[in-house]
Every structure is written in structure tokens, then in C-alpha cells.
Coordinates of C-alpha atoms and ligand atoms in Angstrom, one line a residue:
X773 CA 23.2 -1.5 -32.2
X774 CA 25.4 -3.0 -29.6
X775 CA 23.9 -5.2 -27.1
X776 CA 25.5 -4.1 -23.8
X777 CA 25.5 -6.1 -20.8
X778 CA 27.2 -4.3 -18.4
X779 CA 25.1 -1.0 -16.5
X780 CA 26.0 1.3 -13.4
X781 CA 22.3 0.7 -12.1
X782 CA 20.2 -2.3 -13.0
X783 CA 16.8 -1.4 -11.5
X784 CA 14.5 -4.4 -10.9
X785 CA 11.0 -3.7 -11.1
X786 CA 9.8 -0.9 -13.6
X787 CA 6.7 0.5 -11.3
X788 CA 6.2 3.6 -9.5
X789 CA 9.5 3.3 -7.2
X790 CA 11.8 1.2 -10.1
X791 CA 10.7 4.1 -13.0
X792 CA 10.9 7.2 -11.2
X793 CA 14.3 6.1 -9.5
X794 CA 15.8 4.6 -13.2
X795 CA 14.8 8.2 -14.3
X796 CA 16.7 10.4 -12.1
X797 CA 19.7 8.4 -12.0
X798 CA 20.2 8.5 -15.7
X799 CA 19.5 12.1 -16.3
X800 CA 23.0 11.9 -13.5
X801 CA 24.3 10.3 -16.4
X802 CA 24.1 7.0 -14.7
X803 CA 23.9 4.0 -17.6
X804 CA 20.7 2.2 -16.3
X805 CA 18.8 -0.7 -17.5
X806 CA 15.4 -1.4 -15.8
X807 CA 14.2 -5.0 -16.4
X808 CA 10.4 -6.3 -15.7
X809 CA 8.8 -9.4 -16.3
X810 CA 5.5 -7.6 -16.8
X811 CA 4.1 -7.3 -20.6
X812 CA 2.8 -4.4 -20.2
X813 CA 4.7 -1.7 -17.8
X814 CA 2.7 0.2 -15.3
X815 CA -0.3 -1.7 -14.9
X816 CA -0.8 -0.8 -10.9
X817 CA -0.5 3.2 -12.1
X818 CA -2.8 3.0 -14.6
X819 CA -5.5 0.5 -12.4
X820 CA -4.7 3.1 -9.2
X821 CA -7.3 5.8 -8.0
X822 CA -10.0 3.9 -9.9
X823 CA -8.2 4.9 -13.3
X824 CA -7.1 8.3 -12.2
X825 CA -4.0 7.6 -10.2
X826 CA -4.5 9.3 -6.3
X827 CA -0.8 10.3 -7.1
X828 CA 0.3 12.2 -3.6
X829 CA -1.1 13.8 -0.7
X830 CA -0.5 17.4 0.2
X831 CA -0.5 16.7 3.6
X832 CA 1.8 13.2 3.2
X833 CA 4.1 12.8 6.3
X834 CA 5.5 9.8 9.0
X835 CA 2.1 9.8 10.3
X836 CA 0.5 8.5 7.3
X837 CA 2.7 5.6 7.4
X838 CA 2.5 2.4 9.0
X839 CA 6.7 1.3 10.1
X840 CA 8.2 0.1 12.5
X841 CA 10.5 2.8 12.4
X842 CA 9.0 6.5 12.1
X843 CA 12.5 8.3 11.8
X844 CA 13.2 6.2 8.4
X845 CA 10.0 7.0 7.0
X846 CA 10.6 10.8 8.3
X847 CA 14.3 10.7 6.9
X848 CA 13.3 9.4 3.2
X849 CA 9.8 11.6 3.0
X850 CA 12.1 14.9 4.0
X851 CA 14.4 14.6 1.0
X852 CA 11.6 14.4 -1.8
X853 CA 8.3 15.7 -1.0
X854 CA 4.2 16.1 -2.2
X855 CA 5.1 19.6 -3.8
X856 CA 8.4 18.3 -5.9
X857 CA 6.2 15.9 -7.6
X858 CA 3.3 18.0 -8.1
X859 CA 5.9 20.8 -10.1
X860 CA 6.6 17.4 -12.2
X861 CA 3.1 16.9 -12.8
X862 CA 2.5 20.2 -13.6
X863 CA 5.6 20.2 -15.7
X864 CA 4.3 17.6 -17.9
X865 CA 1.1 19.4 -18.4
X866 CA -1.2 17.3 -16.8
X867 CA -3.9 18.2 -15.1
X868 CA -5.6 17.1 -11.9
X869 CA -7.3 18.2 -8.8
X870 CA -7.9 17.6 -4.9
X871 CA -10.9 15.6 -4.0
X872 CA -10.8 14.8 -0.4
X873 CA -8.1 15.8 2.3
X874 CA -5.3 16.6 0.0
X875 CA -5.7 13.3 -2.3
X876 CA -4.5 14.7 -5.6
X877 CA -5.9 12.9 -8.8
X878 CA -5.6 12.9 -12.4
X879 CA -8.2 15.0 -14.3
X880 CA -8.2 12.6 -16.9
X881 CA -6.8 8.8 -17.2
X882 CA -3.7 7.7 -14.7
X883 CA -1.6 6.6 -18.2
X884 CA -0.8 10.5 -17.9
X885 CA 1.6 10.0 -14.7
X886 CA 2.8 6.3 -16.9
X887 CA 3.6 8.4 -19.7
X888 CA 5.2 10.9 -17.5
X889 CA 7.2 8.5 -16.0
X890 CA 8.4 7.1 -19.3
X891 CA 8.7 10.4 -20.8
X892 CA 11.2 11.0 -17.8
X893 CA 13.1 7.1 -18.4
X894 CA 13.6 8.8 -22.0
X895 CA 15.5 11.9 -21.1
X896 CA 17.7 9.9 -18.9
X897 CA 18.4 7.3 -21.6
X898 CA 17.3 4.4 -19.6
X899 CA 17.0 1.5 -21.5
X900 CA 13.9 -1.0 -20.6
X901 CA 13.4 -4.5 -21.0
X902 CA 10.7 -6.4 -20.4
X903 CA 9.4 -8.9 -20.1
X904 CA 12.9 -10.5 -18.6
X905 CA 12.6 -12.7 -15.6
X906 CA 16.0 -12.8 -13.5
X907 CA 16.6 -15.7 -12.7
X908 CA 19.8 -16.1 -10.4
X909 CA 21.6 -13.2 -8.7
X910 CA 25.2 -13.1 -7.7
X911 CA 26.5 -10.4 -5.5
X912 CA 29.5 -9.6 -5.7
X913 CA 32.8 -11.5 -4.1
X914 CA 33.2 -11.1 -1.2
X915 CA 30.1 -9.9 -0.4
X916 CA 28.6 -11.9 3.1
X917 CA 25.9 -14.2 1.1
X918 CA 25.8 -16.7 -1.7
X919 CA 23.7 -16.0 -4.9
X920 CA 20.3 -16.1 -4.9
X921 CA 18.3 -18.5 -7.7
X922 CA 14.3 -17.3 -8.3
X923 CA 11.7 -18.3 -6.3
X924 CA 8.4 -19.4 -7.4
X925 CA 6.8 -16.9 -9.0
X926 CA 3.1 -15.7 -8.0
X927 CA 1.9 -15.1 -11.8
X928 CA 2.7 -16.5 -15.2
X929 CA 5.8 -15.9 -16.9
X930 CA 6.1 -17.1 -20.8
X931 CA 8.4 -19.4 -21.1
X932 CA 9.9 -17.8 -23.8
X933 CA 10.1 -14.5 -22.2
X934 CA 11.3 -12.2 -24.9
X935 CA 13.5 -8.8 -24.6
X936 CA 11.5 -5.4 -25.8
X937 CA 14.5 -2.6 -25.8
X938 CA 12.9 0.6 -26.1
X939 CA 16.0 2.5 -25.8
X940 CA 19.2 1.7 -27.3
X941 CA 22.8 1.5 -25.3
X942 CA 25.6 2.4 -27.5
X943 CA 28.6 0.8 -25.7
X944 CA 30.0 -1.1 -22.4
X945 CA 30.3 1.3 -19.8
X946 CA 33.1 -0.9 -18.1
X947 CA 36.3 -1.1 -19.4
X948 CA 37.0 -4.6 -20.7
X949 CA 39.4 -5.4 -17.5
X950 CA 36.9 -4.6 -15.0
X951 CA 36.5 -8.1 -13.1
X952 CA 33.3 -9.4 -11.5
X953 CA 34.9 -8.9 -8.1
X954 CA 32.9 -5.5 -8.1
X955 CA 30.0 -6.6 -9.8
X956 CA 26.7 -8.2 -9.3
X957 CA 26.1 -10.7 -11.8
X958 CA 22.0 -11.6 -12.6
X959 CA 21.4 -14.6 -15.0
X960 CA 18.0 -13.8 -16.8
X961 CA 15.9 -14.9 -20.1
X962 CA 17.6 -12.2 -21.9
X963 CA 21.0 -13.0 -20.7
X964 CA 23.8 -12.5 -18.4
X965 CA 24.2 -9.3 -17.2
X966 CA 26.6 -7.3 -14.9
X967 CA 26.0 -4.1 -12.6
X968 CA 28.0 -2.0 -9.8
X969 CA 24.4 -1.4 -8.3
X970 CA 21.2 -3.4 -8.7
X971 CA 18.0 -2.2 -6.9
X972 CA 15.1 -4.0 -6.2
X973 CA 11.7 -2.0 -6.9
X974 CA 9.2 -5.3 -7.8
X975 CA 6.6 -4.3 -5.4
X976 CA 4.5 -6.3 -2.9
X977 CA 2.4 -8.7 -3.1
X978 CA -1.0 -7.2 -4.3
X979 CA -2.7 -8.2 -7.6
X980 CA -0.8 -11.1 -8.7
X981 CA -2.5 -11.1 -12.3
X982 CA -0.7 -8.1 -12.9
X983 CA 2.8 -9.0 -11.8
X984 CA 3.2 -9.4 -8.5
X985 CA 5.8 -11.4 -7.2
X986 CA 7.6 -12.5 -4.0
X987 CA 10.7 -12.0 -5.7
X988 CA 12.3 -9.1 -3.9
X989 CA 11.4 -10.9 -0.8
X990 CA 13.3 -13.6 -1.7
X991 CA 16.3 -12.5 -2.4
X992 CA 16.6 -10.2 0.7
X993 CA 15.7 -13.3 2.7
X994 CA 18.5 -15.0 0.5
X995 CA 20.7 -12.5 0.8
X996 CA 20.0 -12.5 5.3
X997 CA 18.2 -9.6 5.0
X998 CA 15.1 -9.4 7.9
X999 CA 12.2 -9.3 6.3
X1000 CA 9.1 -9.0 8.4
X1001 CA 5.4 -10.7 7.9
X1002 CA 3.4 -10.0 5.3
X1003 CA -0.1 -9.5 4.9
X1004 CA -2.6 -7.8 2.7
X1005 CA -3.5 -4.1 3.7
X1006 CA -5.8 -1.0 2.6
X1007 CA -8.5 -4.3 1.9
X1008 CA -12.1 -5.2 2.5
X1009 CA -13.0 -7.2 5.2
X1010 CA -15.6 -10.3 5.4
X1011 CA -18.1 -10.7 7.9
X1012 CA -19.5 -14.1 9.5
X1013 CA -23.1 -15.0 7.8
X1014 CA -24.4 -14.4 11.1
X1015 CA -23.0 -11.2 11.9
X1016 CA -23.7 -10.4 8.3
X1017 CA -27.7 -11.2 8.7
X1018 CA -30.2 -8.2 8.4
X1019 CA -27.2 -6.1 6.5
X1020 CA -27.7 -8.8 3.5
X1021 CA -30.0 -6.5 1.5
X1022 CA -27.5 -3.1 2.1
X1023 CA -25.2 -4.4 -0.6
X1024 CA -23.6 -1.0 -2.4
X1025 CA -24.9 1.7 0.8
X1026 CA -22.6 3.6 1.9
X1027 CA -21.9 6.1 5.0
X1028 CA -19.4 8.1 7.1
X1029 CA -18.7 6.5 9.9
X1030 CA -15.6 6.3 12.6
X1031 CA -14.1 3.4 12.7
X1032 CA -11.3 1.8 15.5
X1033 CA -9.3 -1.2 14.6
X1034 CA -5.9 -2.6 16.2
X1035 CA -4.4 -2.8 19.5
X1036 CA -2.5 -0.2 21.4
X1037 CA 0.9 -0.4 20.8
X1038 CA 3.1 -1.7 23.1
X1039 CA 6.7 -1.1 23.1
X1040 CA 8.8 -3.5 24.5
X1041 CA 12.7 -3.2 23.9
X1042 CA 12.6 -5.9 21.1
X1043 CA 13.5 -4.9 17.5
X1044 CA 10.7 -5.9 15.1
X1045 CA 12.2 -8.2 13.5
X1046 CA 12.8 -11.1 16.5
X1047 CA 9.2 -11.6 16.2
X1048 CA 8.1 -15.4 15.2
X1049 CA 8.0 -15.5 11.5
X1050 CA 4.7 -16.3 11.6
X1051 CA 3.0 -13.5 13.8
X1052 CA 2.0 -10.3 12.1
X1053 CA 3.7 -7.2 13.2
X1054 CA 1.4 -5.0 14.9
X1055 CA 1.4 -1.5 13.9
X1056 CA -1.0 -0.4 16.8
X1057 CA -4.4 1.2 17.0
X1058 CA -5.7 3.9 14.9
X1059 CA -9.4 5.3 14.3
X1060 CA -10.7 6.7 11.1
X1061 CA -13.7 8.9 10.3
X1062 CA -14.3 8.1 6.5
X1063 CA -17.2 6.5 4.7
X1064 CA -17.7 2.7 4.8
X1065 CA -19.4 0.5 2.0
X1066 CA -21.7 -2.5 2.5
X1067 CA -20.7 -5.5 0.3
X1068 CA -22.4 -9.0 -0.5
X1069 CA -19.3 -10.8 1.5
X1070 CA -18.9 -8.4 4.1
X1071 CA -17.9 -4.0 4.6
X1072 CA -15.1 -2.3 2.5
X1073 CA -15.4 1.8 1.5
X1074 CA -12.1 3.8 2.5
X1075 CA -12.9 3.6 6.5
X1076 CA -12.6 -0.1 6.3
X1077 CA -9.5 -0.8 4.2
X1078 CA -7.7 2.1 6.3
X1079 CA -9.0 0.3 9.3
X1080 CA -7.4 -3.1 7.4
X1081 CA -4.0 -1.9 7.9
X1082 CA -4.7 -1.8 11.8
X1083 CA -6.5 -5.1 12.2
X1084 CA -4.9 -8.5 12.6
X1085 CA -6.7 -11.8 11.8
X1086 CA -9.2 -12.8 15.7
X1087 CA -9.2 -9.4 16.4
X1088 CA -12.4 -7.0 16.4
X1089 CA -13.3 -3.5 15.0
X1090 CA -15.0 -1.0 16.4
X1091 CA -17.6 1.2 14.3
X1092 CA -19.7 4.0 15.3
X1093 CA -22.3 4.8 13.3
X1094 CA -23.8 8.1 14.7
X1095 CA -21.1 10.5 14.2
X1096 CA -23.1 13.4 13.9
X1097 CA -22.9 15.3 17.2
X1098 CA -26.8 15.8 17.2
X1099 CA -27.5 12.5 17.0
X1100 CA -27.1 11.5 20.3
X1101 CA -30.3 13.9 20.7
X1102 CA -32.5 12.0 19.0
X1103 CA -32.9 9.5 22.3
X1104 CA -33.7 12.4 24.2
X1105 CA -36.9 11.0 26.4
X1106 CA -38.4 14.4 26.7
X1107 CA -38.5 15.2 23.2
X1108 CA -39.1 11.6 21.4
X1109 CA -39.9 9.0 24.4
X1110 CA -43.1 8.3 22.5
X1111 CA -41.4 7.7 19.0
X1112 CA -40.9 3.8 17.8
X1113 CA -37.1 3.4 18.0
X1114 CA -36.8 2.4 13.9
X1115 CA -38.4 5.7 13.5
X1116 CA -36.0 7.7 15.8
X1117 CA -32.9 5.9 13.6
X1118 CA -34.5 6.9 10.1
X1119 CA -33.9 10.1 11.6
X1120 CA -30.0 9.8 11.9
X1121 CA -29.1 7.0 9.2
X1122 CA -30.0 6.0 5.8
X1123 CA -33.8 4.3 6.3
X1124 CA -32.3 0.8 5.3
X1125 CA -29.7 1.0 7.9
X1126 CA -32.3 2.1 10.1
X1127 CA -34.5 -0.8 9.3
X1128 CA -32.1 -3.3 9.6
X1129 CA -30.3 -2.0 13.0
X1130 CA -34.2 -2.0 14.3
X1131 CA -34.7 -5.7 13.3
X1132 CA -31.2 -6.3 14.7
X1133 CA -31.4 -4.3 18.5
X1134 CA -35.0 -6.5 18.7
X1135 CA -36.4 -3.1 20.2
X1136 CA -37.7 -1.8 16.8
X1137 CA -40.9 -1.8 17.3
X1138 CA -40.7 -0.1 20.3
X1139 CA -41.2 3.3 21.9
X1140 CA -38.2 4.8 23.1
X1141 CA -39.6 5.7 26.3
X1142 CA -41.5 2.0 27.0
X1143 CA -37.7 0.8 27.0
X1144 CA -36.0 0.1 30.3
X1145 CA -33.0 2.2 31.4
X1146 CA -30.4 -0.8 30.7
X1147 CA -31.5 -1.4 27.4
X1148 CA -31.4 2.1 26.1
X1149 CA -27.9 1.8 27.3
X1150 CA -27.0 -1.1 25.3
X1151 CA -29.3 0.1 22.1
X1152 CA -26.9 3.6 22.7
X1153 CA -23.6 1.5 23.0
X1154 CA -23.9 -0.9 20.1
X1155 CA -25.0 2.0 18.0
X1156 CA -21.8 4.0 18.6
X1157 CA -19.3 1.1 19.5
X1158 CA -20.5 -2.2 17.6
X1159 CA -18.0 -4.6 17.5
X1160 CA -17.5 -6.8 15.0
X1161 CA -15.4 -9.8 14.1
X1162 CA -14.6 -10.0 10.9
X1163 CA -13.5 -13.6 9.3
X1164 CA -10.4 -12.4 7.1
X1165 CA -9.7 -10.3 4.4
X1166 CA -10.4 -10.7 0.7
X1167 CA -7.0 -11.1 0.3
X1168 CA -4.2 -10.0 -2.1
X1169 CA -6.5 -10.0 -5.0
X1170 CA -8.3 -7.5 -3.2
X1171 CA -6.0 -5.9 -1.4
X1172 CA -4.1 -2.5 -2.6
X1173 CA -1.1 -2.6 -0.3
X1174 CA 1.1 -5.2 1.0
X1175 CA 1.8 -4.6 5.1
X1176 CA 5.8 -5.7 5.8
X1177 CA 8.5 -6.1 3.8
X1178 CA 11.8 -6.1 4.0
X1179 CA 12.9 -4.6 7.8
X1180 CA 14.2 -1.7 7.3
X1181 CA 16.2 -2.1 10.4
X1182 CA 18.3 -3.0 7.3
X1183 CA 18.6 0.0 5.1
X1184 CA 20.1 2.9 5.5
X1185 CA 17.3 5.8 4.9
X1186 CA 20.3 8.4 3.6
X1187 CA 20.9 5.8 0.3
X1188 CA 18.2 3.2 0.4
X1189 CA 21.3 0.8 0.2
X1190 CA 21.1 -2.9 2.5
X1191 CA 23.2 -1.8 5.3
X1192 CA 24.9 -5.3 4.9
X1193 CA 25.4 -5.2 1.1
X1194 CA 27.2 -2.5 -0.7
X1195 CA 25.5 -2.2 -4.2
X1196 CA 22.2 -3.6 -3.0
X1197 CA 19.0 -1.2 -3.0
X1198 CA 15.6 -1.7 -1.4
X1199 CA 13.1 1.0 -2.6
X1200 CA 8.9 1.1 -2.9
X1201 CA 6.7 -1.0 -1.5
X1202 CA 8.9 -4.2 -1.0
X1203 CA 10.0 -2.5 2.2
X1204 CA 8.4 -2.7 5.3
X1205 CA 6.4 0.6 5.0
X1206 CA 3.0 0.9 3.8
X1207 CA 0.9 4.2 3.7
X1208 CA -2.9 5.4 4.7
X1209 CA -5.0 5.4 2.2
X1210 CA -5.0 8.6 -0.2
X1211 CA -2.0 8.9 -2.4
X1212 CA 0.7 8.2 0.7
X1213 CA 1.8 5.2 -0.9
X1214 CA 2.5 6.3 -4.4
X1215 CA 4.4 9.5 -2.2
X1216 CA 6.5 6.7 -0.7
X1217 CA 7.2 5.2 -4.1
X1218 CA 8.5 8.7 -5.6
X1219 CA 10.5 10.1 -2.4
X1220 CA 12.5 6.4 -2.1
X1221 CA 13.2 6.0 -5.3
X1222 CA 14.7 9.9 -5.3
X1223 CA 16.7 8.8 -2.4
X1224 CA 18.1 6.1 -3.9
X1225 CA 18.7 8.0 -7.2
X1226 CA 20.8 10.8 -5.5
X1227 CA 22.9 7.7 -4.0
X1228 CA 23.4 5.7 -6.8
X1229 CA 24.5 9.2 -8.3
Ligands
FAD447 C1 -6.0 -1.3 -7.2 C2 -5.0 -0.4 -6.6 C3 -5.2 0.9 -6.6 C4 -4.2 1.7 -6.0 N1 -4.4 3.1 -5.9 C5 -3.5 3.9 -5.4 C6 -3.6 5.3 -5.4 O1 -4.5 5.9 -6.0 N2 -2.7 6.0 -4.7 C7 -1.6 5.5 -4.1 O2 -0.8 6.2 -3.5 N3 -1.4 4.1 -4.1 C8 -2.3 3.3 -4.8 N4 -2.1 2.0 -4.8 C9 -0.8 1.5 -4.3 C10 0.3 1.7 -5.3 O3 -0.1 1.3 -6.5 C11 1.6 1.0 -4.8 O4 1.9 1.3 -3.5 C12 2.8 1.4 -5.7 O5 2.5 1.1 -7.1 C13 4.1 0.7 -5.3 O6 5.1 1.1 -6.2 P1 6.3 0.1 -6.4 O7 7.1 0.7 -7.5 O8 7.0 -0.2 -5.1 O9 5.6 -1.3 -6.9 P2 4.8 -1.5 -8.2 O10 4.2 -0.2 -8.8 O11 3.8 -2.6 -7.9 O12 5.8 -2.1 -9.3 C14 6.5 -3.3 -9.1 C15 7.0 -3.7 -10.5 O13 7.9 -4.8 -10.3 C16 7.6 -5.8 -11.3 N5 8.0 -7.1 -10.8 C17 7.5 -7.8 -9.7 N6 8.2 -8.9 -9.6 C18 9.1 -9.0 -10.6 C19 10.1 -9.9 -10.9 N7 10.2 -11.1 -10.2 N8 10.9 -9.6 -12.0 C20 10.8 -8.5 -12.7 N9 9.8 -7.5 -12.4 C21 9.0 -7.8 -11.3 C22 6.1 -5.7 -11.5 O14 5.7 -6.2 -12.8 C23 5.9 -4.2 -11.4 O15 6.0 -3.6 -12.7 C24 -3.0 1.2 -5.4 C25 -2.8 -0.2 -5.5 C26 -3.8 -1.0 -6.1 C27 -3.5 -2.5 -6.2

């Protein structure tokens, strides 16, 4: 077996995006070597959809996403959509089915779409290594920037990383004159190794104990690429004690509600990415009708972490909790005046809820009709717009999306390729666009990663 170190495509990053896009540009006949610090590959596909990997959505389009730019989330979705990787899916033989508003799942365990995706690396001839930590990068000569050495990274990696080749390369691609002048050069615990085109698909910044890292980040900061704030999206949120008080004993209810977070956007002829470092981009208001989950620290359920993408840190949400048209009704003075007002809520929400709104309002014990017009108001408005501050986030470790990335102000949607870089490739969820919840974001990771294949191609 010879060793090769020189590849067309080094992919960094074997997830979703860094698989799927390795894939398709060796069955090109593209010689590509993926390389991932992980241990085990494909941890975040086989964790996703609760085991059962929420791999597209039917309906997936720009207005799922959350971007600064809609046309460049448009552009990339157009070229590779829901329905190609569903025929994959069902190519492989594996089953699944729709649960909810065109979420597709697994039938069985989420390793399937893992499996897939190797299955697909095979045919292609990619060869994988892991786990390998890169630890400089030098672009090519020439090129505007100077090379990048790793950051810090946000897990563990063994000091005595090891290489795991699970395909074999036969020979140097490059002939033996080629000169680093059109290469990039990486540095990494399994050597030095050379590529006409390196693309960076590590991810964001979610679940650091399963390889997370800043490192794409890094080296498109390093490189004077914009990249814009990060935060943790699609996450639960934590209340205040105080707001928290009468909902303590709810712990594990759960109910549809609609739900408002964010501000209305405001467009002002500045691109994104002049913003201070520190302030987190706002991607505007939306509202969600979904079901939301009481927890001890606070609310989560899918209405909450889609309204988590839309709410920045000081800033409150808005829930309604009587979206059934008829229960507006229920206060009807004619028909219920003489009903106690915890009796008129058991009517419309769970009798918990109920209970604990009544102890909350201070009007439970009373009869609907006894109540003055003012107050009937207020009871009305905080039961269909209660506002609510919540603390923070549970944060990354929590979190199933990372919100920001690098701008893609700076990539060109036609080839995924740094606008100011030739050879340099952004793809998944390192760039600035993060998906609703409901198999967008895996959609996102898929149709990039095609993109980038066909260019790379
Ligand atoms: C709990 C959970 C459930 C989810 N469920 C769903 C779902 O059902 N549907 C959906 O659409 N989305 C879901 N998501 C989101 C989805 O998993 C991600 O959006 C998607 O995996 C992003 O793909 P990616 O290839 O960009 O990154 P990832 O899949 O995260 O892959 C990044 C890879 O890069 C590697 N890496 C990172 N840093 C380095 C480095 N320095 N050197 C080498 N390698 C590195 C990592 O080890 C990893 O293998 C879920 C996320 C979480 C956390």
C-alpha cells in the first residue's frame, strides 16, 4: 500500500455536509481524502431526530432558513433538493416515513443514513482518516493570507491521535514536479499533506463532547474571511425562578401553543457583517404554532427552540396559550359568568396548566362574571400574549444548531468556494445559515455539499 499525500479534494470534517460532498466528488473521479478528529464518524447523524435522523423536509425552501442572505440559500437549495435525497434513501433501501409537516424520519435507527453515507464514500473511493487533527494550514502562494496554525480546540483530542485508513490510495495523483505554488499544504498528526482544493465541513459549535470545534471558524477568520456572531440555536430556554413559580410542578407537560420571538427586521443599507463582533445578528421575528414542553430549568418542546433561533439574550417571547379558536368562548359572560375562572381554564387547557395559571392571574377563585371589566381584559391578554423573559439558553450542550458562521457575503453560492480564496470551500453548518426545526438543516448539509461537489468536479 502506498501512503499518498497528495489529493485533488481534502474535505475537513466527515459529517453530514463533509461525507455527502467527499462522496460525489470521488464517484467524479476526484481523489479525495476526508480527515476528522472524531473517533467515531457520524456521531450528530446517528444522535439526530432522537435516534432516527429527521433527514429532510418535503417542503424545505429559503423560508426555512435563517441568513442574511435569502438568494444564497435559494441558489444552493435549487441545485439539490428534498426529493434527490429521498430517491438516495430509497435507493439504499431504507425505510422511513413523514411524521409531522413533511419531517421525513428513519423507520428504524439513523446509523441507516451513516451507513448510507459511507456506503456512498466507498463507491467513490474516498479514503478516510480519522482521528487526525490538522494542525497548520497553508494556502497556497500567492494566495492573499498567511497560514493558519489550530486554534484551541472545544473537546479532547488524544495526544497521540492515530490514522484509521479505511480505504486504500494506490498512487500520487500529482506528478512529482507539481510545486506547492498550487497547493494548499495542511500539517496534521498523520502528516503533511497537499491538496488543489480543501473544504471545510467541521460543523458548528453544538455538542462539544462529540466533536465540535471552532476550527472552521478559525481559519476563515485567519484566512480574513467575515464571520458573523455565533450563538446557540433550535435550544431550550430558562426562565427566572420567579417567573418560573406555580409552573414548578408542570415538569414534562406539554401543549400546542403559538409562540412570537425576535424583533422585526429592520433593513438598513449595512452588510451583515459591519456589525460589532460582539452583537448578535438579528434574523427578525417569526411566530410558530407547535407544541411547547415544561422543563425543571425553564420551557423547551419544538415551539421553543424554533422560537430560540428568533430570540436574542434581554429580549422577550410572546406565547399564547389558547389557540383553539373556541376558546375565546369560554369567557363568554352569558354563558359561564357564574363559573370560577380555574374551572372555565380546565375547560381549554390541560387541568395543571389550568391550576397553576388560576394561582398565577390571583382571580382563580373567582367567578368570571364577579370580575371587573379591566381585569377580564388583562386575565384575556396574558392568557393569549404572556410575555416572558427568559434568562439564557441552555447553551451549546443543549443546543442543536449553531446561528452564524462564516458570512456568506464571502462564498459564491454557484461553487461554495471563498470568493477571496481559490481552492477554499465553506459547506454545512460552519456557514452562516441555520434551518427551522424539522430536517431543514440536514437538507442544507446535503444540497451544499452537492454544490460544492459539482465544483470541485
Ligand atoms: C441532538 C441533535 C439532533 C439533531 N437532529 C436533527 C434532525 O433530526 N434533522 C436535521 O435536519 N438536523 C438535525 N440536527 C442538526 C444537524 O445534525 C446538523 O445541522 C448537521 O449535522 C450539520 O452537518 P455538518 O456536516 O455541517 O456538521 P456535522 O455533521 O456536525 O459534522 C462536522 C464534522 O466535523 C468534525 N470536526 C469538527 N472540528 C474538526 C476539526 N478541528 N478537525 C477535524 N474534524 C473536525 C466533527 O467531528 C464532525 O464529524 C441535530 C443536531 C443535534 C445536535
Amino acid at each position: 500500500m502506498v501512503k499518498t499525500n497528495a489529493w485533488d479534494v481534502v474535505v475537513v470534517g466527515a459529517g453530514a455536509a463533509g461525507l455527502f460532498c467527499a462522496a460525489l466528488a470521488g464517484q467524479r473521479g476526484l481523489r479525495v481524502l476526508v480527515i476528522d478528529h472524531a473517533k467515531t464518524l457520524g456521531e450528530k447523524i446517528r444522535i439526530s431526530g432522537g435516534g432516527r435522523c429527521n433527514f429532510t423536509n418535503c417542503h424545505s425552501g429559503p423560508s426555512n432558513f435563517l441568513c442574511q442572505s435569502p438568494e444564497f440559500v435559494n441558489a444552493v437549495l435549487q441545485r439539490y433538493q428534498p426529493n434527490d435525497f429521498i430517491a438516495l434513501v430509497k435507493k439504499h433501501g431504507i425505510a422511513f416515513h413523514e411524521k409531522h409537516r413533511g419531517q421525513l424520519f428513519c423507520n428504524d435507527s439513523s446509523k441507516a443514513i451513516v451507513e448510507m453515507l459511507m456506503a456512498e464514500c466507498q463507491k467513490g473511493k474516498v479514503m478516510l482518516r480519522h482521528p487526525v487533527t490538522v494542525n497548520t494550514v497553508c494556502a497556497p502562494r500567492g494566495a492573499s493570507s498567511a497560514g493558519f496554525t489550530q486554534a484551541k480546540q472545544v473537546d479532547e483530542v488524544p495526544a497521540t491521535a492515530t490514522a484509521t485508513a479505511t480505504a486504500t490510495a494506490t498512487a500520487a495523483h500529482f506528478p512529482p514536479e507539481a510545486t506547492q505554488l498550487d497547493l494548499w499544504r495542511l500539517q496534521t498528526t498523520d502528516g503533511a499533506i497537499q491538496t488543489r482544493q480543501l473544504v471545510v465541513a467541521t460543523g458548528g459549535l453544538p455538542v462539544p463532547a462529540i466533536g465540535a470545534s471552532a476550527w472552521g471558524l478559525e481559519l476563515a477568520r485567519q484566512m480574513g474571511l467575515a464571520v458573523t456572531p455565533v450563538r446557540p440555536g433550535l435550544v431550550p430556554l430558562a426562565l427566572d425562578p420567579k417567573d418560573q413559580q406555580g409552573f414548578e410542578s408542570l415538569a414534562g407537560l406539554s401543549l400546542a401553543v403559538e409562540i412570537q420571538a425576535g424583533q422585526p427586521s429592520v433593513k438598513t443599507q449595512d452588510p451583515p457583517v459591519t456589525q460589532h463582533p460582539n452583537t448578535n445578528q438579528s434574523y427578525g421575528q417569526a411566530a410558530f404554532h407547535e407544541d411547547l414542553l415544561f422543563t425543571h430549568k425553564g420551557l423547551s418542546g419544538p415551539a421553543v427552540l424554533q422560537a430560540s433561533n428568533y430570540w436574542q439574550p434581554g429580549e422577550s417571547i410572546s406565547i399564547n396559550w389558547l389557540i383553539n379558536s373556541e376558546a375565546n368562548l369560554i369567557f363568554d359572560e352569558s354563558r359561564h359568568g357564574g363559573k370560577r375562572v380555574d374551572n372555565l381554564l380546565g375547560q381549554i387547557m390541560p387541568q395543571r396548566l389550568a391550576q397553576a395559571f388560576a394561582e398565577k392571574l390571583e382571580f382563580g377563585e373567582r367567578r368570571w362574571a364577579e370580575i371587573g371589566k379591566k381585569d377580564r381584559a388583562r386575565i384575556i391578554d396574558q392568557l393569549t400574549n404572556w410575555q416572558v423573559k427568559p434568562t439564557g439558553s441552555l447553551g451549546w450542550k443543549k443546543a442543536e444548531v449553531m446561528l452564524g458562521g462564516v458570512s456568506t457575503e464571502e462564498i459564491d453560492p454557484q461553487t461554495m468556494m471563498a470568493k477571496r480564496h481559490h481552492g477554499l470551500h465553506f459547506i454545512g453548518e460552519c456557514l452562516d445559515v441555520t434551518g427551522h426545526l424539522g430536517g431543514h438543516n440536514f437538507q442544507w448539509a446535503w444540497a451544499s455539499g452537492f454544490v460544492c461537489a459539482q465544483a470541485l468536479a
